[in-house]
PDB file of C-alpha atoms in Angstrom:
ATOM      1  CA  MET A  29      16.882   7.176  -7.923  1.00  0.00           C
ATOM      2  CA  THR A  30      13.216   6.475  -7.544  1.00  0.00           C
ATOM      3  CA  ASN A  31      10.509   9.215  -8.088  1.00  0.00           C
ATOM      4  CA  HIS A  32       7.253   9.104  -6.189  1.00  0.00           C
ATOM      5  CA  ASP A  33       4.357  11.416  -6.993  1.00  0.00           C
ATOM      6  CA  THR A  34       1.121  11.604  -5.031  1.00  0.00           C
ATOM      7  CA  TYR A  35      -2.121  12.954  -6.636  1.00  0.00           C
ATOM      8  CA  GLY A  36      -5.572  13.150  -4.853  1.00  0.00           C
ATOM      9  CA  THR A  37      -9.151  13.707  -5.584  1.00  0.00           C
ATOM     10  CA  SER A  38     -12.329  14.019  -3.601  1.00  0.00           C
ATOM     11  CA  THR A  39     -14.378  14.160  -6.951  1.00  0.00           C
ATOM     12  CA  HIS A  40     -13.922  10.547  -7.971  1.00  0.00           C
ATOM     13  CA  THR A  41     -14.156   7.182  -6.275  1.00  0.00           C
ATOM     14  CA  THR A  42     -11.247   4.675  -6.543  1.00  0.00           C
ATOM     15  CA  GLY A  43     -13.095   2.832  -9.398  1.00  0.00           C
ATOM     16  CA  GLU A  44     -13.783   5.978 -11.351  1.00  0.00           C
ATOM     17  CA  LEU A  45     -10.247   7.296 -10.865  1.00  0.00           C
ATOM     18  CA  ALA A  46      -8.879   3.758 -12.111  1.00  0.00           C
ATOM     19  CA  ARG A  47     -10.993   4.122 -15.197  1.00  0.00           C
ATOM     20  CA  LEU A  48     -10.025   7.504 -16.029  1.00  0.00           C
ATOM     21  CA  VAL A  49      -6.148   6.948 -15.372  1.00  0.00           C
ATOM     22  CA  ALA A  50      -6.393   3.727 -17.414  1.00  0.00           C
ATOM     23  CA  ASP A  51      -7.930   5.762 -20.415  1.00  0.00           C
ATOM     24  CA  HIS A  52      -5.347   8.533 -20.188  1.00  0.00           C
ATOM     25  CA  LEU A  53      -2.184   6.343 -19.604  1.00  0.00           C
ATOM     26  CA  ASP A  54      -3.386   3.249 -21.565  1.00  0.00           C
ATOM     27  CA  VAL A  55      -2.792   0.998 -18.432  1.00  0.00           C
ATOM     28  CA  THR A  56      -4.760  -1.899 -16.983  1.00  0.00           C
ATOM     29  CA  PHE A  57      -5.589  -1.903 -13.333  1.00  0.00           C
ATOM     30  CA  THR A  58      -5.992  -4.957 -11.156  1.00  0.00           C
ATOM     31  CA  ALA A  59      -8.156  -4.558  -8.019  1.00  0.00           C
ATOM     32  CA  ARG A  60      -6.627  -5.862  -4.825  1.00  0.00           C
ATOM     33  CA  GLU A  61      -7.422  -5.975  -1.177  1.00  0.00           C
ATOM     34  CA  SER A  62      -5.345  -5.801   1.973  1.00  0.00           C
ATOM     35  CA  ASP A  63      -5.868  -5.543   5.659  1.00  0.00           C
ATOM     36  CA  TYR A  64      -3.729  -2.497   5.824  1.00  0.00           C
ATOM     37  CA  ARG A  65      -4.866  -0.634   2.548  1.00  0.00           C
ATOM     38  CA  GLY A  66      -8.351  -1.917   2.063  1.00  0.00           C
ATOM     39  CA  LEU A  67      -9.472  -2.180  -1.649  1.00  0.00           C
ATOM     40  CA  TYR A  68      -7.072  -0.664  -4.009  1.00  0.00           C
ATOM     41  CA  HIS A  69      -6.074  -0.678  -7.691  1.00  0.00           C
ATOM     42  CA  VAL A  70      -2.522  -1.450  -9.085  1.00  0.00           C
ATOM     43  CA  ALA A  71      -0.960  -1.143 -12.605  1.00  0.00           C
ATOM     44  CA  ASP A  72       2.592  -1.931 -13.652  1.00  0.00           C
ATOM     45  CA  SER A  73       3.344  -0.182 -16.796  1.00  0.00           C
ATOM     46  CA  ALA A  74       6.158   1.478 -18.808  1.00  0.00           C
ATOM     47  CA  TYR A  75       5.611   4.578 -16.621  1.00  0.00           C
ATOM     48  CA  GLY A  76       6.244   2.504 -13.450  1.00  0.00           C
ATOM     49  CA  ARG A  77       4.013   1.317 -10.640  1.00  0.00           C
ATOM     50  CA  ILE A  78       0.612   3.238 -10.461  1.00  0.00           C
ATOM     51  CA  GLU A  79      -1.633   2.710  -7.403  1.00  0.00           C
ATOM     52  CA  ILE A  80      -4.995   4.145  -6.658  1.00  0.00           C
ATOM     53  CA  GLN A  81      -6.404   3.736  -3.057  1.00  0.00           C
ATOM     54  CA  PRO A  82      -8.638   5.470  -0.515  1.00  0.00           C
ATOM     55  CA  ASN A  83      -7.155   7.755   1.829  1.00  0.00           C
ATOM     56  CA  ALA A  84      -9.061   6.366   4.685  1.00  0.00           C
ATOM     57  CA  ILE A  85      -7.514   3.013   5.432  1.00  0.00           C
ATOM     58  CA  PRO A  86      -8.697   0.357   7.986  1.00  0.00           C
ATOM     59  CA  GLY A  87      -7.431   1.364  11.436  1.00  0.00           C
ATOM     60  CA  ASP A  88      -6.714  -0.735  14.434  1.00  0.00           C
ATOM     61  CA  ASP A  89      -9.928   0.359  16.210  1.00  0.00           C
ATOM     62  CA  VAL A  90     -13.350   1.121  14.686  1.00  0.00           C
ATOM     63  CA  GLN A  91     -12.147   4.313  13.169  1.00  0.00           C
ATOM     64  CA  ASP A  92     -10.286   4.477   9.895  1.00  0.00           C
ATOM     65  CA  ASP A  93      -6.794   6.124   9.753  1.00  0.00           C
ATOM     66  CA  LEU A  94      -5.678   8.307   6.983  1.00  0.00           C
ATOM     67  CA  TYR A  95      -2.817   7.023   4.674  1.00  0.00           C
ATOM     68  CA  ALA A  96      -1.988  10.675   3.921  1.00  0.00           C
ATOM     69  CA  PRO A  97      -2.969  12.564   7.057  1.00  0.00           C
ATOM     70  CA  GLU A  98      -1.434  15.819   5.669  1.00  0.00           C
ATOM     71  CA  HIS A  99      -4.446  15.766   3.207  1.00  0.00           C
ATOM     72  CA  PRO A 100      -7.481  14.944   5.280  1.00  0.00           C
ATOM     73  CA  SER A 101     -10.068  16.382   2.695  1.00  0.00           C
ATOM     74  CA  ILE A 102      -8.782  14.053  -0.058  1.00  0.00           C
ATOM     75  CA  SER A 103     -10.750  10.886  -0.235  1.00  0.00           C
ATOM     76  CA  VAL A 104      -8.854   8.957  -3.161  1.00  0.00           C
ATOM     77  CA  LEU A 105      -4.998   8.971  -3.707  1.00  0.00           C
ATOM     78  CA  LEU A 106      -3.110   8.049  -6.830  1.00  0.00           C
ATOM     79  CA  LEU A 107       0.475   6.974  -6.152  1.00  0.00           C
ATOM     80  CA  ILE A 108       3.026   6.712  -8.885  1.00  0.00           C
ATOM     81  CA  THR A 109       6.475   5.420  -8.562  1.00  0.00           C
ATOM     82  CA  THR A 110       8.859   5.723 -11.459  1.00  0.00           C
ATOM     83  CA  PRO A 111      12.613   5.249 -12.004  1.00  0.00           C
ATOM     84  CA  ASN A 112      12.859   8.478 -13.814  1.00  0.00           C
ATOM     85  CA  PRO A 113      10.701  11.802 -13.928  1.00  0.00           C
ATOM     86  CA  ASP A 114       8.224  11.529 -16.879  1.00  0.00           C
ATOM     87  CA  SER A 115       6.476  14.825 -17.794  1.00  0.00           C
ATOM     88  CA  THR A 116       4.352  12.769 -20.206  1.00  0.00           C
ATOM     89  CA  VAL A 117       2.614  11.062 -17.244  1.00  0.00           C
ATOM     90  CA  HIS A 118       2.069  14.425 -15.381  1.00  0.00           C
ATOM     91  CA  ASP A 119       0.690  16.203 -18.561  1.00  0.00           C
ATOM     92  CA  ARG A 120      -1.751  13.370 -19.170  1.00  0.00           C
ATOM     93  CA  LEU A 121      -2.888  13.181 -15.505  1.00  0.00           C
ATOM     94  CA  ASP A 122      -3.279  17.055 -15.469  1.00  0.00           C
ATOM     95  CA  CYS A 123      -6.282  16.538 -18.054  1.00  0.00           C
ATOM     96  CA  ILE A 124      -8.328  14.682 -15.302  1.00  0.00           C
ATOM     97  CA  ASP A 125     -10.764  17.101 -13.804  1.00  0.00           C
ATOM     98  CA  GLY A 126     -10.702  17.157 -10.014  1.00  0.00           C
ATOM     99  CA  LEU A 127      -7.169  15.506  -9.717  1.00  0.00           C
ATOM    100  CA  ALA A 128      -4.588  17.460  -7.952  1.00  0.00           C
ATOM    101  CA  HIS A 129      -0.781  16.897  -7.657  1.00  0.00           C
ATOM    102  CA  LEU A 130      -0.116  16.811  -3.944  1.00  0.00           C
ATOM    103  CA  GLY A 131       3.626  16.112  -3.902  1.00  0.00           C
ATOM    104  CA  HIS A 132       6.810  14.756  -5.328  1.00  0.00           C
ATOM    105  CA  GLU A 133       9.579  12.899  -3.488  1.00  0.00           C
ATOM    106  CA  VAL A 134      12.935  11.383  -4.727  1.00  0.00           C
ATOM    107  CA  TRP A 135      14.339   8.476  -2.851  1.00  0.00           C
TER     108      TRP A 135
END
């Protein structure tokens, strides 16, 4: 099974959150850009895949779409995909002020 956790913040920018998460989880992020997601940050680690991106993503028209429309007040998302649940990751991320756990899914 695959675990997917979503965190969000309106306190930090994508770059700020990438630095904070890198410090708390000892991972290295790479900045990437796509037409669908805009500028985002990716880290592959022992914890799994970690991605940080804006909630507002480029839309088909002039207006941006929301990646997570169920959380319109959240400006930055932290997406973590792991093969197994890991409480260490959650405990370390809970130390980041302004970061909230928005959901957990198992695929």
